[in-house]
Short mmCIF file of C-alpha atoms in Angstrom, two decimals:
data_model
loop_
_atom_site.label_atom_id
_atom_site.label_comp_id
_atom_site.label_asym_id
_atom_site.label_seq_id
_atom_site.Cartn_x
_atom_site.Cartn_y
_atom_site.Cartn_z
CA MET A 1 0.00 0.00 0.00
CA PRO A 2 1.26 3.51 -0.78
CA GLY A 3 3.28 5.74 1.48
CA ALA A 4 4.60 5.43 4.97
CA SER A 5 2.24 4.49 7.74
CA PRO A 6 0.65 7.48 9.51
CA PRO A 7 0.82 7.86 13.28
CA GLY A 8 -1.19 5.37 15.28
CA PRO A 9 -4.66 5.94 16.66
CA GLY A 10 -3.43 6.59 20.17
CA ARG A 11 -1.39 9.62 19.19
CA THR A 12 -2.10 13.10 20.42
CA ALA A 13 -4.02 15.34 18.08
CA PRO A 14 -1.93 17.42 15.68
CA SER A 15 -1.06 20.87 16.93
CA ARG A 16 -3.05 23.79 15.56
CA GLY A 17 -0.13 24.74 13.35
CA VAL A 18 0.36 21.38 11.64
CA SER A 19 -2.19 19.48 9.59
CA ARG A 20 -2.81 15.74 9.55
CA HIS A 21 -1.24 15.46 6.11
CA GLY A 22 1.97 17.22 7.12
CA GLY A 23 1.25 20.66 5.67
CA ARG A 24 0.70 23.90 7.48
CA ARG A 25 -2.81 24.85 8.52
CA ARG A 26 -4.35 27.93 6.98
CA GLY A 27 -4.83 30.59 9.60
CA PRO A 28 -7.80 32.97 9.86
CA ASP A 29 -6.04 35.48 7.63
CA ALA A 30 -5.37 32.83 5.00
CA GLY A 31 -9.00 32.34 4.13
CA GLY A 32 -10.16 32.14 0.57
CA GLY A 33 -11.33 34.88 -1.64
CA GLY A 34 -8.52 37.36 -1.26
CA ALA A 35 -8.83 37.84 2.46
CA SER A 36 -5.87 40.20 2.41
CA ALA A 37 -7.51 42.62 -0.01
CA ALA A 38 -8.18 46.14 1.17
CA HIS A 39 -11.46 47.29 2.69
CA PRO A 40 -13.80 48.65 -0.01
CA GLU A 41 -13.39 52.17 1.39
CA GLN A 42 -9.61 51.72 1.49
CA ALA A 43 -9.16 49.89 -1.78
CA ARG A 44 -11.05 52.54 -3.76
CA PRO A 45 -11.37 50.25 -6.78
CA GLY A 46 -13.08 53.09 -8.64
CA ARG A 47 -9.79 55.06 -8.80
CA SER A 48 -7.07 54.26 -11.30
CA CYS A 49 -4.34 56.78 -10.37
CA ARG A 50 -1.88 57.31 -7.55
CA ARG A 51 -1.82 60.57 -5.63
CA GLY A 52 1.00 62.83 -6.65
CA ARG A 53 1.72 60.84 -9.83
CA GLY A 54 0.23 63.12 -12.43
CA ARG A 55 -3.27 63.10 -13.84
CA CYS A 56 -5.65 60.21 -13.29
CA ARG A 57 -6.30 58.05 -16.31
CA PRO A 58 -9.92 56.92 -16.65
CA ARG A 59 -10.46 53.19 -16.15
CA ARG A 60 -11.84 51.39 -19.17
CA GLY A 61 -15.41 50.24 -18.87
CA PRO A 62 -16.55 46.61 -19.07
CA ASP A 63 -17.15 47.07 -22.80
CA GLY A 64 -13.55 48.17 -23.39
CA GLY A 65 -14.45 51.86 -23.83
CA SER A 66 -12.55 54.66 -22.16
CA ARG A 67 -15.47 56.04 -20.18
CA PRO A 68 -14.70 56.07 -16.43
CA VAL A 69 -16.54 53.47 -14.40
CA THR A 70 -18.44 54.64 -11.35
CA PRO A 71 -18.22 51.89 -8.74
CA ARG A 72 -21.53 50.47 -7.59
CA ARG A 73 -21.69 50.41 -3.80
CA ARG A 74 -24.28 48.78 -1.58
CA HIS A 75 -24.74 48.21 2.10
CA VAL A 76 -26.87 45.49 3.70
CA ARG A 77 -27.36 44.25 7.23
CA VAL A 78 -26.76 40.57 7.94
CA ALA A 79 -29.23 38.92 10.32
CA ILE A 80 -29.97 35.40 11.45
CA GLY A 81 -33.04 33.34 12.20
CA ARG A 82 -36.75 34.06 12.40
CA ARG A 83 -36.33 37.06 14.71
CA LEU A 84 -33.69 38.60 12.46
CA LEU A 85 -31.04 38.96 15.15
CA ASP A 86 -28.45 41.48 14.01
CA VAL A 87 -25.19 39.71 13.15
CA GLY A 88 -23.28 42.31 11.21
CA ASP A 89 -22.83 44.72 8.36
CA LEU A 90 -21.83 43.93 4.76
CA ARG A 91 -20.49 46.60 2.41
CA PHE A 92 -20.01 45.75 -1.23
CA GLU A 93 -18.40 47.52 -4.17
CA ASP A 94 -18.25 46.59 -7.85
CA ASP A 95 -16.25 48.63 -10.38
CA GLY A 96 -16.86 46.27 -13.31
CA THR A 97 -13.46 44.63 -12.99
CA ARG A 98 -13.21 43.78 -9.31
CA GLN A 99 -15.81 43.11 -6.65
CA VAL A 100 -14.91 43.76 -3.00
CA SER A 101 -16.83 43.16 0.22
CA ALA A 102 -16.16 43.97 3.86
CA PHE A 103 -18.06 42.30 6.69
CA ARG A 104 -18.09 43.52 10.31
CA TYR A 105 -19.79 41.77 13.20
CA ALA A 106 -22.35 43.89 15.06
CA SER A 107 -21.32 44.84 18.59
CA SER A 108 -24.63 43.38 19.81
CA TRP A 109 -23.67 40.01 18.27
CA LEU A 110 -20.14 40.10 19.71
CA GLU A 111 -21.61 40.75 23.17
CA ARG A 112 -24.44 38.23 22.87
CA ALA A 113 -24.32 35.06 24.97
CA GLY A 114 -24.16 32.11 22.62
CA ALA A 115 -22.82 34.11 19.68
CA PHE A 116 -20.66 32.08 17.31
CA ALA A 117 -18.33 32.81 14.42
CA LEU A 118 -20.11 32.39 11.09
CA ALA A 119 -17.07 30.47 9.81
CA PRO A 120 -13.65 29.51 11.18
CA ASP A 121 -11.99 32.20 9.04
CA LEU A 122 -14.45 34.85 10.32
CA PRO A 123 -13.44 34.90 14.01
CA LEU A 124 -15.52 36.86 16.50
CA VAL A 125 -13.61 40.11 16.25
CA GLU A 126 -14.97 43.39 15.01
CA GLY A 127 -13.17 43.23 11.69
CA PRO A 128 -13.46 44.16 8.93
CA HIS A 129 -13.25 40.79 7.19
CA VAL A 130 -12.49 41.63 3.56
CA ARG A 131 -12.89 39.51 0.43
CA SER A 132 -12.40 40.34 -3.24
CA GLY A 133 -12.81 38.72 -6.62
CA ARG A 134 -11.91 39.76 -10.14
CA ARG A 135 -13.79 39.18 -13.35
CA GLY A 136 -13.92 35.47 -14.07
CA ALA A 137 -13.45 34.59 -10.39
CA THR A 138 -16.04 36.75 -8.68
CA ARG A 139 -17.46 34.12 -6.32
CA SER A 140 -14.64 34.84 -3.88
CA ALA A 141 -15.95 38.41 -3.49
CA LEU A 142 -18.19 37.45 -0.54
CA PRO A 143 -17.25 35.77 2.77
CA GLY A 144 -17.77 32.01 2.65
CA PRO A 145 -20.95 31.68 4.75
CA ILE A 146 -22.57 34.51 2.78
CA SER A 147 -21.40 33.12 -0.55
CA ASP A 148 -22.91 29.75 0.43
CA ALA A 149 -26.32 31.47 0.41
CA THR A 150 -25.91 32.48 -3.25
CA PRO A 151 -27.20 30.24 -6.05
CA ASP A 152 -24.97 28.00 -8.14
CA SER A 153 -24.90 27.56 -11.90
CA TRP A 154 -28.55 26.46 -12.37
CA GLY A 155 -29.98 29.26 -10.23
CA ARG A 156 -27.51 31.81 -11.60
CA GLY A 157 -28.50 31.03 -15.15
CA LEU A 158 -32.16 31.59 -14.30
CA ILE A 159 -31.51 34.89 -12.51
CA GLU A 160 -29.20 36.22 -15.22
CA ARG A 161 -31.68 35.35 -17.95
CA ASP A 162 -34.51 36.93 -15.96
CA LEU A 163 -32.54 40.16 -15.36
CA GLY A 164 -31.24 40.28 -18.92
CA ARG A 165 -27.67 41.05 -17.81
CA PRO A 166 -24.87 39.48 -15.74
CA PRO A 167 -25.45 40.33 -12.05
CA ASN A 168 -22.64 40.82 -9.56
CA GLU A 169 -22.28 38.55 -6.53
CA LEU A 170 -24.40 40.71 -4.24
CA GLU A 171 -27.16 40.87 -6.85
CA PHE A 172 -27.13 37.09 -7.14
CA LEU A 173 -27.42 36.89 -3.35
CA LEU A 174 -30.26 39.38 -3.02
CA SER A 175 -32.14 38.03 -6.05
CA ALA A 176 -32.59 34.68 -4.32
CA SER A 177 -35.71 34.08 -2.25
CA ASP A 178 -35.30 34.97 1.42
CA GLU A 179 -37.66 32.14 2.31
CA THR A 180 -35.57 29.45 0.64
CA ARG A 181 -31.96 30.71 0.78
CA GLN A 182 -29.56 28.09 2.07
CA GLY A 183 -28.67 28.31 5.75
CA ALA A 184 -29.84 30.66 8.49
CA LEU A 185 -28.41 34.00 7.34
CA ARG A 186 -30.78 36.69 6.13
CA PHE A 187 -30.07 40.03 4.51
CA ILE A 188 -32.12 43.08 5.47
CA ASP A 189 -32.44 46.71 4.41
CA GLU A 190 -32.41 49.79 6.64
CA SER A 191 -36.07 49.30 7.50
CA GLY A 192 -35.40 45.77 8.74
CA THR A 193 -37.12 44.08 5.79
CA PRO A 194 -35.51 40.91 4.39
CA GLN A 195 -34.16 41.57 0.91
CA SER A 196 -35.08 39.38 -2.03
CA ARG A 197 -37.05 39.82 -5.20
CA ASP A 198 -40.81 39.46 -5.10
CA TRP A 199 -41.07 35.80 -6.05
CA PRO A 200 -44.13 33.52 -6.19
CA PRO A 201 -44.91 31.29 -3.17
CA VAL A 202 -42.96 28.06 -2.70
CA PRO A 203 -44.65 25.40 -4.89
CA ARG A 204 -46.44 22.38 -3.46
CA ARG A 205 -46.83 18.77 -4.53
CA ASN A 206 -49.59 19.44 -7.04
CA ASP A 207 -47.29 21.96 -8.77
CA LEU A 208 -44.58 19.39 -9.59
CA ALA A 209 -45.80 18.56 -13.10
CA ARG A 210 -45.90 22.25 -14.01
CA LEU A 211 -42.43 22.85 -12.54
CA LEU A 212 -41.08 19.92 -14.54
CA ALA A 213 -42.57 21.40 -17.71
CA LEU A 214 -41.09 24.83 -16.91
CA ALA A 215 -37.64 23.36 -16.33
CA ARG A 216 -37.82 21.50 -19.62
CA ALA A 217 -38.97 24.63 -21.45
CA TYR A 218 -36.06 26.60 -19.97
CA GLU A 219 -33.60 24.09 -21.40
CA THR A 220 -35.21 23.81 -24.82
CA ASP A 221 -36.86 27.17 -25.55
CA PRO A 222 -34.58 30.25 -25.75
CA ALA A 223 -37.69 32.38 -26.21
CA MET A 224 -39.35 31.18 -23.01
CA GLY A 225 -41.91 33.71 -21.84
CA ALA A 226 -40.93 36.23 -19.17
CA ARG A 227 -43.73 35.17 -16.81
CA GLN A 228 -42.79 31.49 -16.98
CA LEU A 229 -39.10 32.31 -16.61
CA ARG A 230 -39.77 34.46 -13.57
CA GLU A 231 -41.89 31.75 -11.99
CA LEU A 232 -39.11 29.18 -12.42
CA ALA A 233 -36.42 31.61 -11.24
CA GLY A 234 -38.46 32.37 -8.13
CA HIS A 235 -38.68 28.71 -7.20
CA ALA A 236 -35.13 27.68 -8.16
CA GLY A 237 -32.98 30.80 -8.04
CA SER A 238 -31.71 30.15 -4.50
CA LEU A 239 -30.34 26.68 -5.20
CA GLY A 240 -26.87 25.34 -5.83
CA GLY A 241 -25.72 22.73 -8.30
CA ALA A 242 -25.84 22.58 -12.07
CA ARG A 243 -28.90 20.38 -12.64
CA PRO A 244 -32.51 21.60 -13.07
CA LYS A 245 -34.28 21.80 -9.74
CA SER A 246 -36.72 23.79 -7.62
CA ASP A 247 -37.54 24.33 -3.98
CA PHE A 248 -40.65 22.47 -2.95
CA ASP A 249 -43.03 22.53 0.04
CA ASP A 250 -43.26 18.86 0.98
CA ASN A 251 -46.22 18.86 3.38
CA GLY A 252 -44.77 21.71 5.42
CA THR A 253 -41.13 20.63 5.09
CA LEU A 254 -38.81 22.42 2.68
CA ALA A 255 -37.35 20.05 0.09
CA ILE A 256 -35.62 20.16 -3.28
CA ALA A 257 -37.27 18.75 -6.39
CA LYS A 258 -34.66 17.61 -8.93
CA PHE A 259 -35.80 17.20 -12.51
CA THR A 260 -34.64 15.03 -15.36
CA SER A 261 -32.72 17.08 -17.91
CA ASP A 262 -33.19 16.85 -21.67
CA ARG A 263 -29.42 16.39 -21.84
CA ASP A 264 -29.49 13.26 -19.68
CA THR A 265 -28.48 9.98 -21.28
CA ARG A 266 -28.87 8.07 -18.01
CA PRO A 267 -31.57 7.90 -15.31
CA VAL A 268 -29.75 10.40 -13.08
CA GLU A 269 -32.61 11.16 -10.66
CA ARG A 270 -33.47 7.48 -10.18
CA VAL A 271 -29.90 6.44 -9.43
CA GLU A 272 -29.30 9.37 -7.06
CA VAL A 273 -32.32 8.43 -4.96
CA ALA A 274 -31.30 4.76 -5.01
CA THR A 275 -27.74 5.60 -3.95
CA LEU A 276 -28.72 7.97 -1.13
CA ASN A 277 -31.01 5.28 0.27
CA LEU A 278 -28.22 2.73 -0.18
CA ALA A 279 -25.90 5.03 1.79
CA ARG A 280 -28.39 5.20 4.65
CA ALA A 281 -28.70 1.41 4.65
CA ALA A 282 -24.90 1.17 4.79
CA GLY A 283 -24.78 3.26 7.96
CA LEU A 284 -24.11 6.74 6.60
CA HIS A 285 -25.95 9.84 7.73
CA ALA A 286 -27.37 10.78 4.32
CA ALA A 287 -30.12 13.07 3.09
CA GLU A 288 -33.65 11.67 2.90
CA ALA A 289 -34.66 11.01 -0.70
CA ARG A 290 -37.57 9.57 -2.66
CA LEU A 291 -39.08 9.69 -6.14
CA GLU A 292 -42.28 11.42 -7.18
CA ILE A 293 -44.01 10.38 -10.41
CA PRO A 294 -41.75 7.29 -10.38
CA GLU A 295 -43.63 5.59 -13.21
CA ALA A 296 -43.10 8.54 -15.57
CA GLN A 297 -40.33 8.82 -18.13
CA ARG A 298 -39.16 11.98 -16.35
CA PRO A 299 -39.46 11.30 -12.60
CA VAL A 300 -38.72 13.91 -9.92
CA ALA A 301 -36.25 13.27 -7.10
CA ILE A 302 -37.34 14.79 -3.78
CA ILE A 303 -34.43 15.54 -1.42
CA ARG A 304 -35.32 16.85 2.02
CA ARG A 305 -33.57 20.12 2.93
CA PHE A 306 -31.45 19.48 6.02
CA ASP A 307 -30.84 23.17 6.81
CA ARG A 308 -34.41 23.46 8.08
CA GLY A 309 -35.90 21.80 11.14
CA GLU A 310 -38.63 22.25 13.72
CA GLY A 311 -39.71 25.50 12.16
CA GLY A 312 -36.28 27.10 12.17
CA ARG A 313 -33.22 27.57 9.99
CA MET A 314 -29.91 25.83 10.64
CA PRO A 315 -26.65 27.69 10.00
CA TYR A 316 -24.87 25.92 7.16
CA LEU A 317 -21.32 25.97 5.76
CA SER A 318 -19.96 24.17 2.75
CA ALA A 319 -16.64 22.44 3.34
CA GLN A 320 -15.15 24.99 0.97
CA SER A 321 -16.18 27.77 3.36
CA PHE A 322 -15.36 25.69 6.44
CA LEU A 323 -11.78 25.48 5.14
CA GLY A 324 -11.68 29.08 3.90
CA ARG A 325 -10.91 28.04 0.33
CA ASP A 326 -11.51 29.68 -3.03
CA GLU A 327 -13.73 27.90 -5.52
CA ALA A 328 -10.73 27.03 -7.69
CA GLU A 329 -8.87 25.40 -4.81
CA GLY A 330 -9.29 21.72 -4.17
CA GLY A 331 -8.68 19.97 -0.90
CA PHE A 332 -8.22 16.72 0.94
CA TYR A 333 -10.27 14.76 3.43
CA THR A 334 -7.43 15.38 5.90
CA ASP A 335 -8.01 19.14 5.51
CA ILE A 336 -11.58 18.55 6.64
CA LEU A 337 -10.25 16.46 9.54
CA ASP A 338 -8.06 19.36 10.67
CA ALA A 339 -11.06 21.68 10.69
CA LEU A 340 -13.20 19.10 12.52
CA ALA A 341 -10.51 18.66 15.18
CA ALA A 342 -10.52 22.40 15.82
CA HIS A 343 -14.19 23.30 15.32
CA GLY A 344 -16.21 20.07 15.37
CA ALA A 345 -18.64 18.77 17.97
CA ASP A 346 -17.79 15.19 18.99
CA PRO A 347 -14.93 15.05 16.46
CA VAL A 348 -14.13 11.36 17.03
CA ARG A 349 -17.54 10.24 15.74
CA GLN A 350 -17.48 12.87 13.02
CA MET A 351 -14.11 11.66 11.76
CA GLU A 352 -15.37 8.07 11.57
CA GLU A 353 -18.43 9.23 9.64
CA LEU A 354 -16.18 11.13 7.23
CA HIS A 355 -13.99 8.05 6.70
CA ASN A 356 -17.07 5.95 6.00
CA ARG A 357 -18.18 8.50 3.40
CA LEU A 358 -14.76 8.34 1.78
CA MET A 359 -14.95 4.55 1.50
CA PHE A 360 -18.54 4.68 0.23
CA THR A 361 -17.55 7.27 -2.39
CA ILE A 362 -14.88 4.89 -3.69
CA LEU A 363 -17.13 1.82 -3.60
CA VAL A 364 -19.99 3.45 -5.55
CA SER A 365 -17.75 5.40 -7.98
CA ASN A 366 -19.06 8.80 -6.89
CA ASN A 367 -17.46 11.54 -8.98
CA ASP A 368 -19.07 14.52 -7.24
CA ASP A 369 -17.32 14.68 -3.85
CA HIS A 370 -15.84 18.18 -4.28
CA LEU A 371 -15.70 20.59 -1.33
CA LYS A 372 -19.06 22.22 -2.13
CA ASN A 373 -20.67 18.78 -1.81
CA HIS A 374 -19.51 18.31 1.78
CA GLY A 375 -21.31 20.47 4.32
CA PHE A 376 -21.58 21.35 8.00
CA LEU A 377 -24.43 22.38 10.29
CA HIS A 378 -23.94 24.49 13.39
CA ARG A 379 -24.66 22.63 16.60
CA THR A 380 -24.04 24.66 19.79
CA GLY A 381 -21.20 26.63 21.29
CA GLY A 382 -19.66 27.53 17.94
CA LEU A 383 -19.11 23.86 17.06
CA TRP A 384 -20.14 22.16 13.84
CA VAL A 385 -21.12 18.67 12.67
CA LEU A 386 -21.20 17.08 9.24
CA ALA A 387 -24.40 17.75 7.34
CA PRO A 388 -26.08 14.67 5.85
CA ALA A 389 -24.31 13.32 2.78
CA PHE A 390 -25.86 14.57 -0.46
CA ASP A 391 -25.25 14.74 -4.22
CA ILE A 392 -23.80 11.22 -4.45
CA ASN A 393 -23.63 10.46 -8.16
CA PRO A 394 -22.25 7.06 -9.25
CA GLN A 395 -20.50 7.04 -12.62
CA PRO A 396 -20.10 3.64 -14.29
CA GLU A 397 -17.43 4.98 -16.63
CA ARG A 398 -15.61 7.21 -14.17
CA HIS A 399 -11.85 7.48 -13.96
CA ARG A 400 -10.61 6.29 -10.58
CA MET A 401 -9.92 9.73 -9.15
CA LEU A 402 -11.50 11.63 -6.27
CA ALA A 403 -12.62 15.26 -6.50
CA THR A 404 -11.49 15.65 -2.88
CA GLY A 405 -8.26 13.73 -2.33
CA ILE A 406 -7.55 11.49 0.65
CA SER A 407 -4.43 13.40 1.76
CA GLU A 408 -1.27 14.91 0.35
CA GLU A 409 0.42 11.59 1.13
CA PHE A 410 -2.16 9.33 -0.54
CA GLY A 411 -3.31 11.72 -3.27
CA ARG A 412 -6.54 11.70 -5.26
CA THR A 413 -6.58 8.14 -6.56
CA ALA A 414 -9.82 6.40 -5.57
CA SER A 415 -8.02 3.58 -3.77
CA ILE A 416 -9.72 1.57 -1.04
CA GLU A 417 -6.29 0.38 0.14
CA ALA A 418 -5.17 3.98 0.60
CA ALA A 419 -8.42 4.79 2.43
CA ILE A 420 -7.82 1.95 4.91
CA GLU A 421 -4.15 2.85 5.33
CA ALA A 422 -5.17 6.45 6.04
CA GLY A 423 -7.49 5.25 8.83
CA PRO A 424 -5.25 6.42 11.71
CA TYR A 425 -5.55 9.99 10.44
CA PHE A 426 -9.27 9.55 11.18
CA ASP A 427 -8.47 8.07 14.64
CA LEU A 428 -9.50 4.62 13.40
CA THR A 429 -7.72 1.34 13.98
CA GLU A 430 -7.36 -0.99 11.01
CA ASP A 431 -9.78 -3.41 12.68
CA ARG A 432 -12.45 -0.73 13.02
CA ALA A 433 -11.98 0.56 9.47
CA CYS A 434 -12.17 -2.96 8.05
CA ALA A 435 -15.30 -3.72 10.08
CA ASN A 436 -16.97 -0.64 8.60
CA LEU A 437 -15.75 -1.63 5.14
CA ARG A 438 -17.13 -5.14 5.50
CA ARG A 439 -20.55 -3.80 6.44
CA MET A 440 -20.59 -1.49 3.43
CA LEU A 441 -19.49 -4.24 1.06
CA ASP A 442 -22.27 -6.52 2.29
CA VAL A 443 -24.97 -3.84 1.97
CA ILE A 444 -23.83 -2.69 -1.47
CA ALA A 445 -23.54 -6.23 -2.84
CA GLN A 446 -26.97 -7.23 -1.54
CA GLN A 447 -28.94 -4.04 -2.18
CA TRP A 448 -27.58 -1.82 -4.96
CA SER A 449 -29.48 -3.47 -7.81
CA VAL A 450 -32.58 -3.99 -5.65
CA ARG A 451 -32.71 -0.29 -4.79
CA CYS A 452 -32.10 0.71 -8.40
CA ARG A 453 -34.98 -1.49 -9.50
CA ALA A 454 -37.17 -0.03 -6.74
CA ALA A 455 -36.36 3.41 -8.18
CA GLY A 456 -37.81 2.32 -11.52
CA MET A 457 -34.61 1.52 -13.42
CA SER A 458 -34.86 -1.06 -16.19
CA SER A 459 -32.74 -4.21 -16.38
CA ARG A 460 -30.69 -2.60 -19.14
CA GLU A 461 -30.10 0.55 -17.07
CA ILE A 462 -29.11 -1.53 -14.03
CA ALA A 463 -26.66 -3.52 -16.13
CA ALA A 464 -25.17 -0.27 -17.45
CA TYR A 465 -24.59 0.95 -13.89
CA ARG A 466 -23.04 -2.30 -12.63
CA PRO A 467 -19.44 -1.05 -13.20
CA ALA A 468 -20.13 1.77 -10.74
CA PHE A 469 -20.99 -0.66 -7.92
CA ASP A 470 -18.94 -3.73 -8.85
CA HIS A 471 -15.38 -3.02 -9.99
CA GLU A 472 -11.70 -3.61 -9.24
CA GLU A 473 -11.76 -1.59 -6.00
CA THR A 474 -14.61 -3.84 -4.87
CA ARG A 475 -12.34 -6.87 -5.40
CA LYS A 476 -9.51 -5.19 -3.48
CA ALA A 477 -11.87 -4.34 -0.63
CA GLU A 478 -13.09 -7.94 -0.45
CA ARG A 479 -9.49 -9.20 -0.32
CA LEU A 480 -8.60 -6.72 2.44
CA VAL A 481 -11.57 -7.81 4.56
CA ALA A 482 -10.84 -11.51 3.94
CA MET A 483 -7.21 -11.08 4.99
CA LYS A 484 -8.23 -9.23 8.16
CA MET A 485 -10.75 -11.94 9.06
CA ALA A 486 -8.16 -14.65 8.44
CA VAL A 487 -5.74 -13.18 10.99
CA THR A 488 -8.36 -12.30 13.58
CA THR A 489 -8.04 -14.64 16.53
CA GLN A 490 -10.96 -16.14 18.38
CA ALA A 491 -10.14 -13.97 21.39
CA SER A 492 -10.36 -10.76 19.41
CA GLY A 493 -13.93 -11.53 18.36
CA PRO A 494 -15.61 -11.20 14.96
CA LEU A 495 -15.66 -8.11 12.83
CA VAL A 496 -19.04 -6.55 13.48
CA ALA A 497 -20.68 -3.26 12.70
CA PRO A 498 -20.89 -0.79 15.61
CA ASN A 499 -24.34 -0.69 17.16
CA ASP A 500 -24.68 3.06 16.68
CA GLN A 501 -24.25 2.81 12.90
CA VAL A 502 -27.22 0.63 12.00
CA ASP A 503 -29.76 1.88 9.44
CA GLY A 504 -28.03 5.18 8.84
CA LYS A 505 -28.55 6.51 12.37
CA ARG A 506 -25.52 8.53 13.41
CA ALA A 507 -25.88 9.97 16.86
CA ALA A 508 -23.19 12.57 16.38
CA SER A 509 -24.65 13.92 13.17
CA SER A 510 -28.33 13.90 14.05
CA GLY A 511 -28.49 14.73 17.74
CA ASN A 512 -28.87 18.17 19.34
CA MET A 513 -28.83 20.07 16.07
CA ARG A 514 -29.85 23.63 16.71
CA THR A 515 -32.20 25.67 14.58
CA VAL A 516 -32.11 29.44 14.79
CA LYS A 517 -35.57 30.51 15.83
CA ASP A 518 -34.72 33.62 17.80
#
């Protein structure tokens, strides 16, 4: 197996300055998005000359002309929860070439009992916390937890087409529905009113067929009517990801409805639902998923939103924001471990859950495990836990590489041997890791095709997906487990699954999660 063996499970935790993969940790000032950029009022991106250096030359406009650009500046208050508790102040400036934001915590939030940092790289100090992004890389212009509330490519495309021009990052943020934005943060004007465009109400179950038709029309009809476009943008403009989708009121619970795309050559929605349910059966804490209109040619996948609960909103961070990374930066599972060790609730259980997700990703050939597809929910006391696993997309023809690598030592190759050998980084003994692996192998072998068939996949479609669930890494995993069982003595007992991991119930990930109601 590759590389030298990592330190054993009984070691002390790495110091705050050194990561589990041997690199240096990124400090609060090393966060993504140009954290070292000047404050908008200091940077003065609207000026293009230096004092005392002759006459100012006008900055070229976005169209290449020589007309000076007047920076667009906006100021919004950042609040949290149903009662709109004041968290801070966000100032934003866009000169057409660079976008800059500066966030300051409110003194009332800094003094509040139970206040927590919105992200590890936004510590509870007055600030300002500055981010910037240039044309072509503007998503780093907002602090991570605020950027996480902006839409991704699907929602952005809808909003841009509805506005008829490319919005800046703040416009994307404020164009999304306040009711359905991801996480617990809200953005209010000087009167205390939440900012968002005036969108239609969140659709219900009997609206699904119409939403599906609207999503299909958006993909196929460039001349889609303004009213229909606005309706779809209102329902889907707050969502991440690239695939067609919409928010959905599922009997009082907020959910996401994912639609089949005209570009699909495979039953993507069916296999995603089947795989999420397979993950839960294998012991992972995964998002709840089911199919609506399962008998139709274009079924709808319903994924329950896990940033809502008991009537309140849960603060959410993507792993990208948890690590303070730019969108273009990748990462490793050991980076996430470092952050969990410093900011996680019950990190031992969380690290085991993360290792199980890594092994499951390899075993089902998931190609979508990038940092935006790992998430965290705030628990209490400024500590975070892994959000349920989501967006698990098996690829039968995938190359054996991970979007998020195991570690700098083991790299990005989707190797089950490397995952087991990296176990001590996750505070796991080889026996424990192999026991978890054996359970997953058994569940996947017995249930993957059954769950695919239950999701409405045909025999031909199931056969086409077999290479995603039954491949060379499966054989290697079986050999590893067999070797471990062969050397296990009678005194050491059989390899069994831990009692707290049955049927997808993970105490550390599901217990004591806190919604923000006040």
